[in-house]
mmCIF file of C-alpha atoms and ligand atoms in Angstrom:
data_model
loop_
_atom_site.group_PDB
_atom_site.id
_atom_site.type_symbol
_atom_site.label_atom_id
_atom_site.label_comp_id
_atom_site.label_asym_id
_atom_site.label_seq_id
_atom_site.Cartn_x
_atom_site.Cartn_y
_atom_site.Cartn_z
ATOM 1 C CA MET Y 11 0.000 0.000 0.000
ATOM 2 C CA GLU Y 12 1.249 3.512 -0.853
ATOM 3 C CA ILE Y 13 0.071 6.530 1.160
ATOM 4 C CA LEU Y 14 1.019 10.223 1.193
ATOM 5 C CA GLY Y 15 2.601 11.283 4.494
ATOM 6 C CA ILE Y 16 3.009 14.949 5.410
ATOM 7 C CA ASP Y 17 5.155 16.528 8.116
ATOM 8 C CA VAL Y 18 4.239 20.104 9.055
ATOM 9 C CA GLY Y 19 7.234 21.804 10.660
ATOM 10 C CA GLY Y 20 7.995 25.311 11.856
ATOM 11 C CA SER Y 21 10.266 25.950 8.848
ATOM 12 C CA GLY Y 22 9.170 23.457 6.183
ATOM 13 C CA ILE Y 23 6.161 21.366 5.162
ATOM 14 C CA LYS Y 24 7.330 18.082 3.635
ATOM 15 C CA GLY Y 25 5.592 15.191 1.970
ATOM 16 C CA ALA Y 26 6.394 11.885 0.300
ATOM 17 C CA ILE Y 27 4.564 8.802 -0.882
ATOM 18 C CA VAL Y 28 5.350 6.005 1.555
ATOM 19 C CA ASP Y 29 5.435 2.253 1.001
ATOM 20 C CA ILE Y 30 3.628 1.143 4.174
ATOM 21 C CA GLU Y 31 4.855 -2.449 4.084
ATOM 22 C CA LYS Y 32 8.524 -1.392 3.985
ATOM 23 C CA GLY Y 33 8.342 2.010 5.725
ATOM 24 C CA VAL Y 34 10.311 3.758 2.965
ATOM 25 C CA PHE Y 35 9.688 6.603 0.505
ATOM 26 C CA VAL Y 36 8.540 5.771 -3.009
ATOM 27 C CA GLY Y 37 10.408 8.422 -5.004
ATOM 28 C CA GLU Y 38 11.565 11.821 -3.828
ATOM 29 C CA ARG Y 39 10.401 13.924 -0.891
ATOM 30 C CA PHE Y 40 8.830 17.313 -1.758
ATOM 31 C CA ARG Y 41 9.304 20.322 0.567
ATOM 32 C CA ILE Y 42 7.756 23.798 0.672
ATOM 33 C CA GLU Y 43 8.852 26.519 3.131
ATOM 34 C CA THR Y 44 6.233 26.978 5.852
ATOM 35 C CA PRO Y 45 4.434 30.216 4.859
ATOM 36 C CA GLN Y 46 4.351 32.881 7.593
ATOM 37 C CA PRO Y 47 2.159 33.541 9.447
ATOM 38 C CA ALA Y 48 1.469 29.796 9.578
ATOM 39 C CA THR Y 49 -2.323 29.949 9.822
ATOM 40 C CA ILE Y 50 -4.332 26.767 9.432
ATOM 41 C CA GLU Y 51 -5.635 27.977 6.033
ATOM 42 C CA VAL Y 52 -2.175 28.516 4.513
ATOM 43 C CA ILE Y 53 -0.996 25.209 5.969
ATOM 44 C CA ALA Y 54 -4.024 23.535 4.295
ATOM 45 C CA GLU Y 55 -3.151 25.227 0.963
ATOM 46 C CA THR Y 56 0.462 24.080 1.230
ATOM 47 C CA ILE Y 57 -0.548 20.471 1.962
ATOM 48 C CA SER Y 58 -2.904 20.682 -1.006
ATOM 49 C CA GLU Y 59 0.009 21.842 -3.235
ATOM 50 C CA ILE Y 60 2.068 18.872 -2.051
ATOM 51 C CA ALA Y 61 -0.775 16.419 -2.785
ATOM 52 C CA ASP Y 62 -1.196 18.021 -6.240
ATOM 53 C CA HIS Y 63 2.558 17.778 -6.860
ATOM 54 C CA PHE Y 64 2.268 13.997 -6.448
ATOM 55 C CA ASN Y 65 -1.098 13.944 -8.294
ATOM 56 C CA TYR Y 66 -2.242 11.931 -5.283
ATOM 57 C CA TRP Y 67 -5.920 11.298 -4.489
ATOM 58 C CA GLY Y 68 -5.834 8.698 -1.682
ATOM 59 C CA VAL Y 69 -5.970 9.190 2.091
ATOM 60 C CA ILE Y 70 -3.334 11.385 3.766
ATOM 61 C CA GLY Y 71 -1.687 11.256 7.219
ATOM 62 C CA CYS Y 72 -0.210 14.407 8.641
ATOM 63 C CA GLY Y 73 2.139 15.144 11.549
ATOM 64 C CA PHE Y 74 1.359 18.556 13.049
ATOM 65 C CA PRO Y 75 3.527 20.522 15.535
ATOM 66 C CA SER Y 76 1.001 20.761 18.354
ATOM 67 C CA VAL Y 77 -1.140 18.759 20.734
ATOM 68 C CA VAL Y 78 -3.832 17.117 18.576
ATOM 69 C CA ARG Y 79 -6.753 15.283 20.136
ATOM 70 C CA GLN Y 80 -9.225 13.591 17.792
ATOM 71 C CA GLY Y 81 -8.136 16.013 15.071
ATOM 72 C CA VAL Y 82 -8.528 19.168 17.179
ATOM 73 C CA VAL Y 83 -5.433 21.400 17.517
ATOM 74 C CA HIS Y 84 -4.878 22.415 21.149
ATOM 75 C CA THR Y 85 -1.568 24.322 21.202
ATOM 76 C CA ALA Y 86 0.430 26.545 18.851
ATOM 77 C CA SER Y 87 4.060 27.084 19.856
ATOM 78 C CA ASN Y 88 5.587 27.352 16.380
ATOM 79 C CA ILE Y 89 2.490 27.973 14.248
ATOM 80 C CA HIS Y 90 -0.104 30.767 14.281
ATOM 81 C CA GLU Y 91 -2.284 30.804 17.395
ATOM 82 C CA SER Y 92 -5.451 30.940 15.266
ATOM 83 C CA CYS Y 93 -4.862 27.194 14.677
ATOM 84 C CA ILE Y 94 -6.012 26.492 18.249
ATOM 85 C CA GLY Y 95 -9.480 24.974 18.494
ATOM 86 C CA VAL Y 96 -9.676 24.046 14.801
ATOM 87 C CA ASN Y 97 -10.569 20.480 13.838
ATOM 88 C CA ALA Y 98 -7.712 19.960 11.384
ATOM 89 C CA ASN Y 99 -9.045 16.565 10.228
ATOM 90 C CA THR Y 100 -12.259 18.230 9.058
ATOM 91 C CA LEU Y 101 -10.716 21.428 7.689
ATOM 92 C CA PHE Y 102 -7.896 19.726 5.749
ATOM 93 C CA SER Y 103 -10.238 17.045 4.373
ATOM 94 C CA GLU Y 104 -12.673 19.732 3.130
ATOM 95 C CA LYS Y 105 -9.961 21.966 1.615
ATOM 96 C CA LEU Y 106 -8.123 19.091 -0.060
ATOM 97 C CA GLY Y 107 -11.127 17.053 -1.200
ATOM 98 C CA ARG Y 108 -9.240 14.011 0.160
ATOM 99 C CA LYS Y 109 -9.512 12.264 3.545
ATOM 100 C CA VAL Y 110 -6.840 13.656 5.910
ATOM 101 C CA VAL Y 111 -6.020 12.627 9.485
ATOM 102 C CA VAL Y 112 -3.756 14.689 11.744
ATOM 103 C CA PHE Y 113 -1.619 13.686 14.746
ATOM 104 C CA ASN Y 114 1.101 15.336 16.812
ATOM 105 C CA ASP Y 115 4.293 15.352 14.694
ATOM 106 C CA ALA Y 116 6.530 13.714 17.318
ATOM 107 C CA ASP Y 117 3.912 10.997 17.778
ATOM 108 C CA THR Y 118 3.849 10.265 14.030
ATOM 109 C CA ALA Y 119 7.669 10.084 13.999
ATOM 110 C CA GLY Y 120 7.661 7.916 17.132
ATOM 111 C CA ALA Y 121 5.067 5.601 15.565
ATOM 112 C CA ALA Y 122 7.396 5.124 12.575
ATOM 113 C CA GLU Y 123 10.395 4.309 14.807
ATOM 114 C CA LEU Y 124 8.166 1.867 16.688
ATOM 115 C CA LYS Y 125 7.032 0.043 13.544
ATOM 116 C CA TYR Y 126 10.183 0.174 11.394
ATOM 117 C CA GLY Y 127 13.050 1.670 13.410
ATOM 118 C CA CYS Y 128 14.956 1.421 16.648
ATOM 119 C CA VAL Y 129 11.938 1.050 18.960
ATOM 120 C CA LYS Y 130 10.702 -2.021 17.031
ATOM 121 C CA ASN Y 131 10.236 -4.942 19.459
ATOM 122 C CA PHE Y 132 11.677 -2.818 22.293
ATOM 123 C CA GLN Y 133 10.473 -3.826 25.760
ATOM 124 C CA GLY Y 134 10.502 -1.099 28.400
ATOM 125 C CA LEU Y 135 10.050 2.667 28.304
ATOM 126 C CA ALA Y 136 11.385 4.491 25.254
ATOM 127 C CA VAL Y 137 11.325 8.274 24.914
ATOM 128 C CA PHE Y 138 11.617 9.581 21.362
ATOM 129 C CA LEU Y 139 12.548 13.264 20.960
ATOM 130 C CA THR Y 140 12.399 15.316 17.746
ATOM 131 C CA ILE Y 141 14.703 18.295 17.685
ATOM 132 C CA GLY Y 142 13.873 21.054 15.228
ATOM 133 C CA THR Y 143 12.177 24.437 15.577
ATOM 134 C CA GLY Y 144 10.750 23.029 18.814
ATOM 135 C CA ILE Y 145 11.372 19.850 20.802
ATOM 136 C CA GLY Y 146 8.685 17.209 20.410
ATOM 137 C CA SER Y 147 8.294 13.915 22.247
ATOM 138 C CA ALA Y 148 6.713 10.502 21.918
ATOM 139 C CA VAL Y 149 6.586 8.195 24.928
ATOM 140 C CA ILE Y 150 6.376 4.487 24.082
ATOM 141 C CA HIS Y 151 5.948 1.760 26.677
ATOM 142 C CA ASN Y 152 6.210 -1.898 25.622
ATOM 143 C CA GLY Y 153 5.172 -0.998 22.078
ATOM 144 C CA VAL Y 154 2.271 1.283 23.054
ATOM 145 C CA LEU Y 155 2.522 4.996 22.257
ATOM 146 C CA LEU Y 156 1.142 7.487 24.821
ATOM 147 C CA PRO Y 157 0.135 10.504 22.686
ATOM 148 C CA ASN Y 158 0.721 14.250 23.230
ATOM 149 C CA SER Y 159 3.431 14.001 25.885
ATOM 150 C CA GLU Y 160 4.981 17.479 25.170
ATOM 151 C CA LEU Y 161 8.276 16.993 27.043
ATOM 152 C CA GLY Y 162 9.759 19.952 25.123
ATOM 153 C CA HIS Y 163 7.631 22.189 27.327
ATOM 154 C CA LEU Y 164 9.161 21.034 30.599
ATOM 155 C CA TYR Y 165 10.640 23.816 32.712
ATOM 156 C CA LEU Y 166 14.275 23.150 33.589
ATOM 157 C CA SER Y 167 15.884 24.085 36.923
ATOM 158 C CA ASN Y 168 17.363 27.196 35.200
ATOM 159 C CA GLY Y 169 13.774 28.464 34.785
ATOM 160 C CA LYS Y 170 13.744 27.981 30.989
ATOM 161 C CA LYS Y 171 11.475 25.823 28.918
ATOM 162 C CA ALA Y 172 13.404 22.905 27.382
ATOM 163 C CA GLU Y 173 12.644 23.915 23.778
ATOM 164 C CA HIS Y 174 13.544 27.569 24.433
ATOM 165 C CA PHE Y 175 16.930 26.427 25.781
ATOM 166 C CA ALA Y 176 18.008 23.595 23.515
ATOM 167 C CA SER Y 177 15.999 23.268 20.284
ATOM 168 C CA ASP Y 178 17.851 23.238 16.967
ATOM 169 C CA ALA Y 179 16.407 26.709 16.243
ATOM 170 C CA VAL Y 180 18.068 27.976 19.464
ATOM 171 C CA ARG Y 181 21.394 26.434 18.369
ATOM 172 C CA LYS Y 182 21.185 28.319 15.066
ATOM 173 C CA ASN Y 183 19.904 31.620 16.542
ATOM 174 C CA GLU Y 184 22.566 31.708 19.253
ATOM 175 C CA ASP Y 185 25.250 30.338 16.916
ATOM 176 C CA LEU Y 186 26.176 27.569 19.360
ATOM 177 C CA SER Y 187 28.735 24.943 18.370
ATOM 178 C CA ARG Y 188 27.400 21.359 18.301
ATOM 179 C CA LYS Y 189 29.341 20.669 21.492
ATOM 180 C CA GLU Y 190 27.961 23.760 23.319
ATOM 181 C CA TRP Y 191 24.468 22.910 22.173
ATOM 182 C CA GLY Y 192 25.025 19.257 23.152
ATOM 183 C CA ARG Y 193 25.821 20.324 26.719
ATOM 184 C CA ARG Y 194 22.540 22.252 26.828
ATOM 185 C CA PHE Y 195 20.644 19.341 25.390
ATOM 186 C CA ASN Y 196 22.191 17.096 28.023
ATOM 187 C CA VAL Y 197 20.510 19.299 30.686
ATOM 188 C CA VAL Y 198 17.164 18.520 29.038
ATOM 189 C CA LEU Y 199 17.984 14.807 28.972
ATOM 190 C CA GLU Y 200 19.009 14.853 32.653
ATOM 191 C CA HIS Y 201 15.630 16.358 33.506
ATOM 192 C CA ILE Y 202 13.739 13.724 31.498
ATOM 193 C CA GLU Y 203 15.856 10.992 33.052
ATOM 194 C CA ARG Y 204 15.010 12.152 36.580
ATOM 195 C CA LEU Y 205 11.302 12.365 35.749
ATOM 196 C CA LEU Y 206 10.693 9.166 33.790
ATOM 197 C CA TYR Y 207 13.728 6.876 34.176
ATOM 198 C CA PRO Y 208 13.353 5.613 30.595
ATOM 199 C CA ASP Y 209 15.206 2.550 29.317
ATOM 200 C CA LEU Y 210 16.047 4.206 25.990
ATOM 201 C CA ILE Y 211 16.070 7.722 24.501
ATOM 202 C CA VAL Y 212 15.964 8.111 20.708
ATOM 203 C CA LEU Y 213 16.796 11.426 19.019
ATOM 204 C CA GLY Y 214 15.048 12.340 15.776
ATOM 205 C CA GLY Y 215 14.624 15.441 13.617
ATOM 206 C CA GLY Y 216 17.376 17.039 11.508
ATOM 207 C CA THR Y 217 19.847 16.757 14.389
ATOM 208 C CA SER Y 218 19.761 12.956 14.314
ATOM 209 C CA LYS Y 219 22.115 13.038 11.289
ATOM 210 C CA LYS Y 220 24.686 15.025 13.323
ATOM 211 C CA PHE Y 221 24.610 12.802 16.410
ATOM 212 C CA HIS Y 222 28.343 11.995 16.136
ATOM 213 C CA LYS Y 223 29.110 15.734 16.504
ATOM 214 C CA PHE Y 224 27.536 16.112 19.955
ATOM 215 C CA GLU Y 225 27.497 12.543 21.268
ATOM 216 C CA ASP Y 226 30.416 13.290 23.653
ATOM 217 C CA SER Y 227 28.389 16.021 25.414
ATOM 218 C CA ILE Y 228 25.706 13.509 26.423
ATOM 219 C CA THR Y 229 26.576 12.128 29.850
ATOM 220 C CA ILE Y 230 23.311 10.656 31.177
ATOM 221 C CA SER Y 231 23.250 6.973 32.071
ATOM 222 C CA THR Y 232 20.187 6.129 29.930
ATOM 223 C CA PRO Y 233 21.248 4.781 26.489
ATOM 224 C CA VAL Y 234 20.767 7.522 23.836
ATOM 225 C CA LYS Y 235 20.812 6.827 20.102
ATOM 226 C CA PRO Y 236 19.902 8.618 16.880
ATOM 227 C CA ALA Y 237 16.662 7.667 15.136
ATOM 228 C CA GLU Y 238 17.043 5.009 12.438
ATOM 229 C CA LEU Y 239 14.672 6.729 10.032
ATOM 230 C CA LEU Y 240 16.498 10.041 10.606
ATOM 231 C CA ASN Y 241 14.450 13.034 9.515
ATOM 232 C CA ASN Y 242 12.012 10.943 7.434
ATOM 233 C CA ALA Y 243 10.211 9.449 10.427
ATOM 234 C CA GLY Y 244 7.509 12.162 10.625
ATOM 235 C CA ILE Y 245 6.389 11.617 7.027
ATOM 236 C CA ILE Y 246 6.598 7.812 7.228
ATOM 237 C CA GLY Y 247 4.692 7.766 10.539
ATOM 238 C CA GLY Y 248 1.980 10.083 9.178
ATOM 239 C CA ALA Y 249 1.370 7.694 6.282
ATOM 240 C CA LEU Y 250 1.468 4.676 8.609
ATOM 241 C CA LEU Y 251 -1.061 6.127 11.071
ATOM 242 C CA ALA Y 252 -3.359 7.131 8.180
ATOM 243 C CA SER Y 253 -3.270 3.566 6.848
ATOM 244 C CA GLU Y 254 -4.360 2.306 10.286
ATOM 245 C CA TYR Y 255 -6.925 5.090 10.869
ATOM 246 C CA PHE Y 256 -8.726 4.649 7.537
ATOM 247 C CA SER Y 257 -8.525 0.831 7.390
HETATM 248 C C1 LIG H 3 5.091 21.497 20.119
HETATM 249 C C2 LIG H 3 4.954 20.005 19.996
HETATM 250 C C3 LIG H 3 5.718 19.512 18.791
HETATM 251 C C4 LIG H 3 7.146 20.002 18.827
HETATM 252 C C5 LIG H 3 7.931 19.609 17.594
HETATM 253 C C6 LIG H 3 6.540 21.877 20.136
HETATM 254 O O1 LIG H 3 6.673 23.259 20.210
HETATM 255 O O2 LIG H 3 4.469 21.954 21.304
HETATM 256 O O3 LIG H 3 3.597 19.647 19.906
HETATM 257 O O4 LIG H 3 5.682 18.110 18.761
HETATM 258 O O5 LIG H 3 7.191 21.403 18.945
HETATM 259 O O6 LIG H 3 7.393 20.156 16.449
#
């Protein structure tokens, strides 16, 4: 089965057709800069452009950078606040003329790592973190994903929110070296370790490709590894969850 997966991010909206059996892209990924302000209408238009680019008319699964419960957007850290309260499943499906289902973006990426990547068959508590414009999280216990965990919004002992201290956007804005940023990110990991005592932490998002550059700054005792699907997990997981939702 081939399904279009979409990943809505703070800086880019990306899509690809995914082979659900294998968990891989069929052909190239297509990316459009996230228009600003990122209102729900312009996001819908951008997703529509991506679907048109692939001339795709099947069901669509979309990772969205906010808390999403039964399709309703509840938070808006890196998108326009007018998104809050909107049923994105309904709005996107109407605007696109195709059935669309929306989930939190870290949950879609975590679902992909669970099915095809490094959380596959993992017993215990795994915390998956996506590091990009914000920090997203997916908490997976013995193969079951607990949605909308939002660990990027934890307040650290320095009084700062985790994603305002150590997201990839912060690294770029403050021109931090990978090592300096890694030390900051380690503070976030220490906090998560003390709260949840996970058995495994997996790092996804663009940063996962650069893991070797900051690995030495990570000193927590929980095993930490980069995501296997790298930055493609959000798209693959969106398609996967859509295949389950519409089956
Ligand atoms: C949002 C999360 C999202 C994460 C990554 C955070 O700002 O609150 O819902 O998963 O960014 O996009």
